[in-house]
Coordinates of C-alpha atoms and ligand atoms in Angstrom, one line a residue:
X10 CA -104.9 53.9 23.1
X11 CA -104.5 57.6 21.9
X12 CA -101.0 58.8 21.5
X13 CA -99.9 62.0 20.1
X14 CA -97.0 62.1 17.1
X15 CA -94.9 64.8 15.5
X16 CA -96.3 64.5 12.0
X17 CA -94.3 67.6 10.6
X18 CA -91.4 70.0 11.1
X19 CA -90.0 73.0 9.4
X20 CA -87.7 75.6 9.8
X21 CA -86.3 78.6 8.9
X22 CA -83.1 80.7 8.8
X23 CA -82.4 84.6 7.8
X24 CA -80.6 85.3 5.4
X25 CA -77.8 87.4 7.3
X26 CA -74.9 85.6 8.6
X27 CA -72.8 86.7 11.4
X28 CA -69.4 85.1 11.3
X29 CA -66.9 85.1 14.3
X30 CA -64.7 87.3 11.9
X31 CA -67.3 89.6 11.8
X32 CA -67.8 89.5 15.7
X33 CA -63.9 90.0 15.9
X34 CA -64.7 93.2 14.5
X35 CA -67.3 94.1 17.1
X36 CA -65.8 93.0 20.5
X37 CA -62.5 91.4 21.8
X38 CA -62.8 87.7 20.7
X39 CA -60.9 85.3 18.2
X40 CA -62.5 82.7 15.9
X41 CA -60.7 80.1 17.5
X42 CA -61.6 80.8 21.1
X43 CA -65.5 80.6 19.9
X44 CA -65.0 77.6 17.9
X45 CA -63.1 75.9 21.0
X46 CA -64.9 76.9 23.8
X47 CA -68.8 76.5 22.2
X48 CA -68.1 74.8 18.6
X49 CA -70.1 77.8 16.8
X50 CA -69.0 79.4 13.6
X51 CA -71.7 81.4 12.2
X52 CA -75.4 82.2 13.4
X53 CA -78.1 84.1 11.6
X54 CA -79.5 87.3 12.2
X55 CA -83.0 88.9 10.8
X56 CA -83.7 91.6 9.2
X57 CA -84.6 94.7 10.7
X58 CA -88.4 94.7 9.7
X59 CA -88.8 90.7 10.0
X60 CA -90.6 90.0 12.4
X61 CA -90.6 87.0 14.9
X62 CA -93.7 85.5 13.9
X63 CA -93.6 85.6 10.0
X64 CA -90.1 83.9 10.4
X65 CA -92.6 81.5 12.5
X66 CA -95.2 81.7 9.4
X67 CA -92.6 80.4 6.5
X68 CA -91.3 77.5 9.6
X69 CA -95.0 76.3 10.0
X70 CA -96.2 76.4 6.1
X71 CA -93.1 73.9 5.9
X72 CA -94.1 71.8 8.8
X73 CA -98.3 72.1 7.4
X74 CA -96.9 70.7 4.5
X75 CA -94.4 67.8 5.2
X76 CA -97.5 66.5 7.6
X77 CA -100.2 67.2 4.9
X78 CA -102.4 69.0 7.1
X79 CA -104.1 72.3 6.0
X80 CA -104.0 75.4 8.3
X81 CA -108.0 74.7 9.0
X82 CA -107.7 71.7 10.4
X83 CA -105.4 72.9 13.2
X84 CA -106.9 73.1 16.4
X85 CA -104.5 75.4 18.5
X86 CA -101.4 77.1 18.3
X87 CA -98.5 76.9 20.9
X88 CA -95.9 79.8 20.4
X89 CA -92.8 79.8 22.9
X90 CA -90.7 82.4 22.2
X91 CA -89.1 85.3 24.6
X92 CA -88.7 87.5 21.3
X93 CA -92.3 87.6 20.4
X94 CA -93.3 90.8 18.0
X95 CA -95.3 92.6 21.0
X96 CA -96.0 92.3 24.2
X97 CA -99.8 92.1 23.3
X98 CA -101.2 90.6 20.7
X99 CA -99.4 87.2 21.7
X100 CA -97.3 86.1 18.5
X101 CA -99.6 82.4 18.1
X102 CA -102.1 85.0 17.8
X103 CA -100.4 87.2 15.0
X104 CA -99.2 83.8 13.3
X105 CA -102.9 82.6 13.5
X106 CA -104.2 85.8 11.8
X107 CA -101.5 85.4 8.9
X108 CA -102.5 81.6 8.6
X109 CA -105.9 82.3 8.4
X110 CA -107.0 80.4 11.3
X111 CA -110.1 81.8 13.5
X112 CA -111.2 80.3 16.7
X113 CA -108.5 78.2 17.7
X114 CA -106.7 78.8 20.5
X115 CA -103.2 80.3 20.5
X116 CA -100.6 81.0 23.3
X117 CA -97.2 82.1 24.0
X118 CA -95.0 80.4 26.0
X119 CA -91.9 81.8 28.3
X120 CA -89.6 78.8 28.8
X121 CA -87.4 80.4 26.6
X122 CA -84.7 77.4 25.5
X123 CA -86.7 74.7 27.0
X124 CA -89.7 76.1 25.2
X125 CA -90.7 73.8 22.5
X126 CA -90.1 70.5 25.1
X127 CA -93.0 72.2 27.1
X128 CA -95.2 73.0 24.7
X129 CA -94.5 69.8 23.1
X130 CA -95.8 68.1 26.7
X131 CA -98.9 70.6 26.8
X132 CA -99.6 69.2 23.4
X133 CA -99.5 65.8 24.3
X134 CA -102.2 66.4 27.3
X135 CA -104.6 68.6 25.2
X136 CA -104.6 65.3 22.4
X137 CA -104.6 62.8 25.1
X138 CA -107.4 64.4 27.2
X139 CA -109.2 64.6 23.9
X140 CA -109.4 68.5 23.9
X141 CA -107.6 68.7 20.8
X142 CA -106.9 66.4 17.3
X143 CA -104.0 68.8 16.0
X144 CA -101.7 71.1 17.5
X145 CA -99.3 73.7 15.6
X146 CA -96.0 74.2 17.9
X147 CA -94.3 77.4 16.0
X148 CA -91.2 78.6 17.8
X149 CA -89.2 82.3 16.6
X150 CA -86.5 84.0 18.3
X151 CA -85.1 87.3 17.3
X152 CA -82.3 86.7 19.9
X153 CA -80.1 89.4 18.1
X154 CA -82.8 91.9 19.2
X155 CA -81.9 91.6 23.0
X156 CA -78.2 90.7 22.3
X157 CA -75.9 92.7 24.0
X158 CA -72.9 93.3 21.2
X159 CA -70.8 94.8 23.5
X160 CA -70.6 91.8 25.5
X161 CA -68.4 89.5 23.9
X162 CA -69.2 86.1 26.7
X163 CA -72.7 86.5 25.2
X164 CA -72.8 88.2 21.7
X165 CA -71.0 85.3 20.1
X166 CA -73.2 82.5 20.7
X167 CA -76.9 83.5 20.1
X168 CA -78.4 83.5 16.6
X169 CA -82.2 84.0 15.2
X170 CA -84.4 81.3 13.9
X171 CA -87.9 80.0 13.8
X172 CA -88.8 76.3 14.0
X173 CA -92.1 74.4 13.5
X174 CA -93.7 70.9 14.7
X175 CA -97.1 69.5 13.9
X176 CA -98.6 67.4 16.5
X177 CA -101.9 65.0 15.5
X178 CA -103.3 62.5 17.3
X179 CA -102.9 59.1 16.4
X180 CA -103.2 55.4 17.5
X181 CA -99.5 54.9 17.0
X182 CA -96.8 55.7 19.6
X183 CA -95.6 58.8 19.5
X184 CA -94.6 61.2 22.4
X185 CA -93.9 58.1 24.9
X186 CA -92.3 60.7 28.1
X187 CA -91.5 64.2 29.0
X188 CA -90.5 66.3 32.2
X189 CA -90.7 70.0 32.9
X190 CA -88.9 71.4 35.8
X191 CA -88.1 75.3 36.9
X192 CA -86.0 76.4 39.9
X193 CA -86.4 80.3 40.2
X194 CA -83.7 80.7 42.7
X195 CA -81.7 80.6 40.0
X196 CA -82.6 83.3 38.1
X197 CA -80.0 85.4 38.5
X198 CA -77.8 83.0 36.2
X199 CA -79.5 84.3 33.4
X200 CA -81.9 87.4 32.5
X201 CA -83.2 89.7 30.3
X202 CA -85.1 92.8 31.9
X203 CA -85.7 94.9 29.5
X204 CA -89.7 95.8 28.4
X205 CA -90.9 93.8 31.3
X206 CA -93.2 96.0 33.7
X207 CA -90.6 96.5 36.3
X208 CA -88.4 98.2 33.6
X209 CA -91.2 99.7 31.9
X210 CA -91.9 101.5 35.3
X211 CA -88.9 102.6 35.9
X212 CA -87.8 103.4 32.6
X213 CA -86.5 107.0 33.7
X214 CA -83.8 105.8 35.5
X215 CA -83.0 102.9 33.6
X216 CA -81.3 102.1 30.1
X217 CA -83.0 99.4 28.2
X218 CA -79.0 99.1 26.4
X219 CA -78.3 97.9 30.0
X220 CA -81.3 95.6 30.2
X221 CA -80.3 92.9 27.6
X222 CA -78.9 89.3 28.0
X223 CA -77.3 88.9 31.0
X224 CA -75.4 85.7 31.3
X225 CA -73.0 83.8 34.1
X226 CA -71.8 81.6 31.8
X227 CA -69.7 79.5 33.9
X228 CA -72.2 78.8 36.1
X229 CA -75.1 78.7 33.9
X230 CA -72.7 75.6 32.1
X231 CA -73.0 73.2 35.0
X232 CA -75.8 73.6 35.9
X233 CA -77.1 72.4 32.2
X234 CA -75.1 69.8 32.2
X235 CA -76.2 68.4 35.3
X236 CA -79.8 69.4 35.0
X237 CA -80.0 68.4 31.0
X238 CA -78.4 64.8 31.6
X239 CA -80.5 63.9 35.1
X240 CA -83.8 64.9 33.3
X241 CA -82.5 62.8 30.2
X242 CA -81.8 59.8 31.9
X243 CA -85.0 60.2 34.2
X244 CA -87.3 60.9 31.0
X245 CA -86.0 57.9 29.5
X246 CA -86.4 55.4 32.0
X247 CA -90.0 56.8 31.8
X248 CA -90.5 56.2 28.7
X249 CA -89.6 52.6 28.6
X250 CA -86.8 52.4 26.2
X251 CA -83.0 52.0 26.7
X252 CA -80.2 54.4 25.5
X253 CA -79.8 51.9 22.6
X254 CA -83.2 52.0 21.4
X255 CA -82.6 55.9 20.8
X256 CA -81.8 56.8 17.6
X257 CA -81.2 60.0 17.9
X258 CA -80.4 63.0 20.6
X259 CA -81.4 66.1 19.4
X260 CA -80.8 68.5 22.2
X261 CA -81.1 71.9 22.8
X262 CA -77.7 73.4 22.0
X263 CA -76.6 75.9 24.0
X264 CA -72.5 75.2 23.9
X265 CA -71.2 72.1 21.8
X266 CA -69.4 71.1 25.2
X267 CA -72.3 70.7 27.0
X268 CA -74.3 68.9 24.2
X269 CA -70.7 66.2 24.8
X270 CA -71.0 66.4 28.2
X271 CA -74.7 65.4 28.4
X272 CA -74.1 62.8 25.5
X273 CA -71.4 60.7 27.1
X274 CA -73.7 60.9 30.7
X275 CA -76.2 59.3 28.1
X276 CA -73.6 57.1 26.4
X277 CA -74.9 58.1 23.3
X278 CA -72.0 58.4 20.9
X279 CA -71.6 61.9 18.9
X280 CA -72.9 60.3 15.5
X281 CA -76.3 59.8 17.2
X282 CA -76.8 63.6 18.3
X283 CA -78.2 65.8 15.5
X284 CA -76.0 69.3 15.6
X285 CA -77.1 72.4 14.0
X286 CA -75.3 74.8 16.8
X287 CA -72.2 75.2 14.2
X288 CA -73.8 76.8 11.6
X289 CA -77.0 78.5 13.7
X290 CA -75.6 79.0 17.0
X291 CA -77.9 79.3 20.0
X292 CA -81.6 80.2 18.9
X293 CA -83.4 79.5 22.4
X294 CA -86.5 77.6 21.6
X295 CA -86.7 77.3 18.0
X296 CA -83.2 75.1 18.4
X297 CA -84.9 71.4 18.4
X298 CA -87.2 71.9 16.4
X299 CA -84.8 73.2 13.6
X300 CA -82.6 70.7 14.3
X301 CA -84.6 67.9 14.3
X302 CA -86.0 69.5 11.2
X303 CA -82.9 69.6 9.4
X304 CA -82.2 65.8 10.2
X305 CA -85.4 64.7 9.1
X306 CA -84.8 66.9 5.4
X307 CA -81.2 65.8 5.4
X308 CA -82.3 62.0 5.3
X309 CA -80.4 60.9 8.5
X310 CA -83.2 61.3 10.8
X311 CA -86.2 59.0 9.5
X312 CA -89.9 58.8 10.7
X313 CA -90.2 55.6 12.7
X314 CA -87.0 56.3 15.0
X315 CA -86.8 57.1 18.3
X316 CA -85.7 60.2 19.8
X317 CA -84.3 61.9 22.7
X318 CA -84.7 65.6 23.2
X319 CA -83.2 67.6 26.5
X320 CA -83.3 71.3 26.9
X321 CA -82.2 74.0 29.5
X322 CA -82.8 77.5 29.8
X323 CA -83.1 80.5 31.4
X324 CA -85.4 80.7 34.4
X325 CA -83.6 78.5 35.0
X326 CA -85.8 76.1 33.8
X327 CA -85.2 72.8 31.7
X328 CA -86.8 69.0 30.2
X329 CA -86.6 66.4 28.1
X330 CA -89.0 64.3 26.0
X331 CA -88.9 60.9 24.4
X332 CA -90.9 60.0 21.4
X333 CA -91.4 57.8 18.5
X334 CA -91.3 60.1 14.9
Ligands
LIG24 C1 -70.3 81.6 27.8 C2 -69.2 80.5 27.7 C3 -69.0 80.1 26.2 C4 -67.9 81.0 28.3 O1 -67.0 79.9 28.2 P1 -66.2 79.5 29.5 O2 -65.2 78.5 29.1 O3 -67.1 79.2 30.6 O4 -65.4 80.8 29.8 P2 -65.4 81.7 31.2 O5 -66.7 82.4 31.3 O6 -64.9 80.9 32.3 O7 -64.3 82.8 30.8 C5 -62.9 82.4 30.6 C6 -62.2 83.5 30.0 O8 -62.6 83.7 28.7 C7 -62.9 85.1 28.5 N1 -63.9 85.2 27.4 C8 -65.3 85.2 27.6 N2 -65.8 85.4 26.4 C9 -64.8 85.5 25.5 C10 -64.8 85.6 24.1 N3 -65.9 85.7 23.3 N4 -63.6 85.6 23.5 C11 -62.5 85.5 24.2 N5 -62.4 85.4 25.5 C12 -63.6 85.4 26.1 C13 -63.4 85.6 29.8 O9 -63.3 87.0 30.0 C14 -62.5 84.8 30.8 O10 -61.3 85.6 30.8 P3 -60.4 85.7 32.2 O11 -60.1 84.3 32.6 O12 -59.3 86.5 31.8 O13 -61.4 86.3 33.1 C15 -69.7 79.2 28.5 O14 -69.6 79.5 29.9 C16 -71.1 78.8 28.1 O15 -71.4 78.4 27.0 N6 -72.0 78.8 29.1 C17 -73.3 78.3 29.0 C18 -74.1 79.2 28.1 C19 -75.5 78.7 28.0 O16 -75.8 77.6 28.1 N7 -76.4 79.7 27.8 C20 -77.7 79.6 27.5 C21 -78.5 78.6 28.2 S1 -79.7 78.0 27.1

């Protein structure tokens, strides 16, 4: 039987920090509101001339490395991002040209937070259909880019960050389920308008300042927590295993309330969830992968365990995966 595994992770941070006392300077918040109501206390933010994809290039040497696989040996590239460095050439192409790597194919992907569980199920049917032996999933987001700092319910929870995954082939178990679902009637919860055609056509008339993040917090909240925790449960009991045989949950984290939320709907105690949302904030796709990253480089997350992803994102869109490391 041929199974696809996560061989290899990275990740990677700027070095800017954004602290809620800075963003108490910027817009009418308090530290203690943010750290209450989504658990964050500092995110990162690039630089103005780093680009998303070589923040993705230092995440995937890192992941090339831990899985001991050279950049030739790769036979495609899947890039999710909503931040990618242009519009055209794609940013898995641009990473693919700083790697080295010639034929292969490379994409982006617009799922934005629920990004890297998709590519990570497009990866397992290219390996399992035999298409492919090796698969590089680089995520970036430059989230800061298309942040609105006016806008304090947004501004304080987004960060930028690039994460990497190595996928190969293998005759062990490794990705054992995952599940993809988008509902565009609900795209109004969440949007970003700017630089796509319909702006670009009408640019005249309107102001790309006006065209960032646009967020209904509220009511993007339950409807992650709902959406997250059925496709969780459903993904799991697809897989085969029990909540107890997961190790670890390493969700997308959006708002520490809904990674608790989803947990207890789970009953998967807090000590099994890998958090990184305290220190990074929300980083759209590259969030799992850097999470599950720092577990794994932290010691607590081990190869061998069993994990539990779940995303959600605007779209709306959201999934989960379960997989063997
Ligand atoms: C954005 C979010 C943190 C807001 O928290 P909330 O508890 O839902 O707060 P509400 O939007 O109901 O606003 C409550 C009050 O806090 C205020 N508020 C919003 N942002 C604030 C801030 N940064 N500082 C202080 N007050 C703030 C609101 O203006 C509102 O005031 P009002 O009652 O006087 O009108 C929360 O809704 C959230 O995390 N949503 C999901 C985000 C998400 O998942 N996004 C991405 C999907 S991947």
């Amino acid at each position: 039987m041929l199974y696809s595994r996560i061989i290899g992770t990275g990740a990677y941070f700027p070095e800017k920090i954004l602290t809620n006392a800075d963003l108490m300077k910027m817009v009418d918040t308090d530290d203690k509101w943010i750290v209450e109501r989504t658990g964050i206390h500092t995110r990162h933010i690039s630089a103005k001339n780093e680009a998303t994809s070589e923040m993705a290039y230092e995440a995937a040497k890192e992941a090339l490395d831990m899985a001991g696989v050279k950049a030739s040996e790769i036979d495609g590239i899947i890039f999710p991002t909503i931040t990618p460095d242009y519009i055209l050439p794609c940013a898995a192409a641009v990473l693919g040209g700083r790697l080295g790597i010639s034929g292969p194919f490379a994409f982006d992907l617009n799922m934005a937070c629920t990004g890297f569980i998709c590519a990570l199920n497009i990866a397992d049917a290219f390996i399992k259909n035999g298409q492919c032996k090796t698969i590089l999933i680089a995520t970036g987001e430059r989230l800061s880019t298309v942040t609105n700092y006016s806008d304090r319910a947004t501004c304080i929870l987004f960060g930028d960050a690039a994460g990497a995954a190595v996928v190969r082939a293998d005759t062990k178990h490794g990705i054992r389920s995952c599940s993809i679902y988008a509902d565009g009637s609900y795209g109004d919860l969440l949007y970003m308008h700017g630089m796509g055609s319909t702006y670009l056509a009408n640019r005249d008339t309107m102001n790309l300042d006006d065209e960032m993040i646009v967020m209904k917090g509220n009511d993007v909240f339950k409807l992650a927590v709902r959406a997250m925790s059925d496709t969780a449960a459903e993904t799991l009991e697809k897989s085969g295993l029990k909540s107890d045989d997961i190790d670890f949950v390493v969700p997308h984290q959006a708002n520490i309330r809904i990674v608790e939320a989803v947990a207890k709907r789970l009953e998967v105690g807090m000590d099994r969830v890998i958090i990184n949302l305290d220190r990074r904030g929300n980083c759209s796709a590259p969030t799992i992968p850097t999470a599950l990253d720092e577990g794994i480089r932290s010691g607590k997350v081990k190869f061998g365990d069993n994990i539990l992803m779940a995303a959600f994102g605007g779209g709306m869109n959201w999934g989960a995966a379960v997989l063997t490391l």
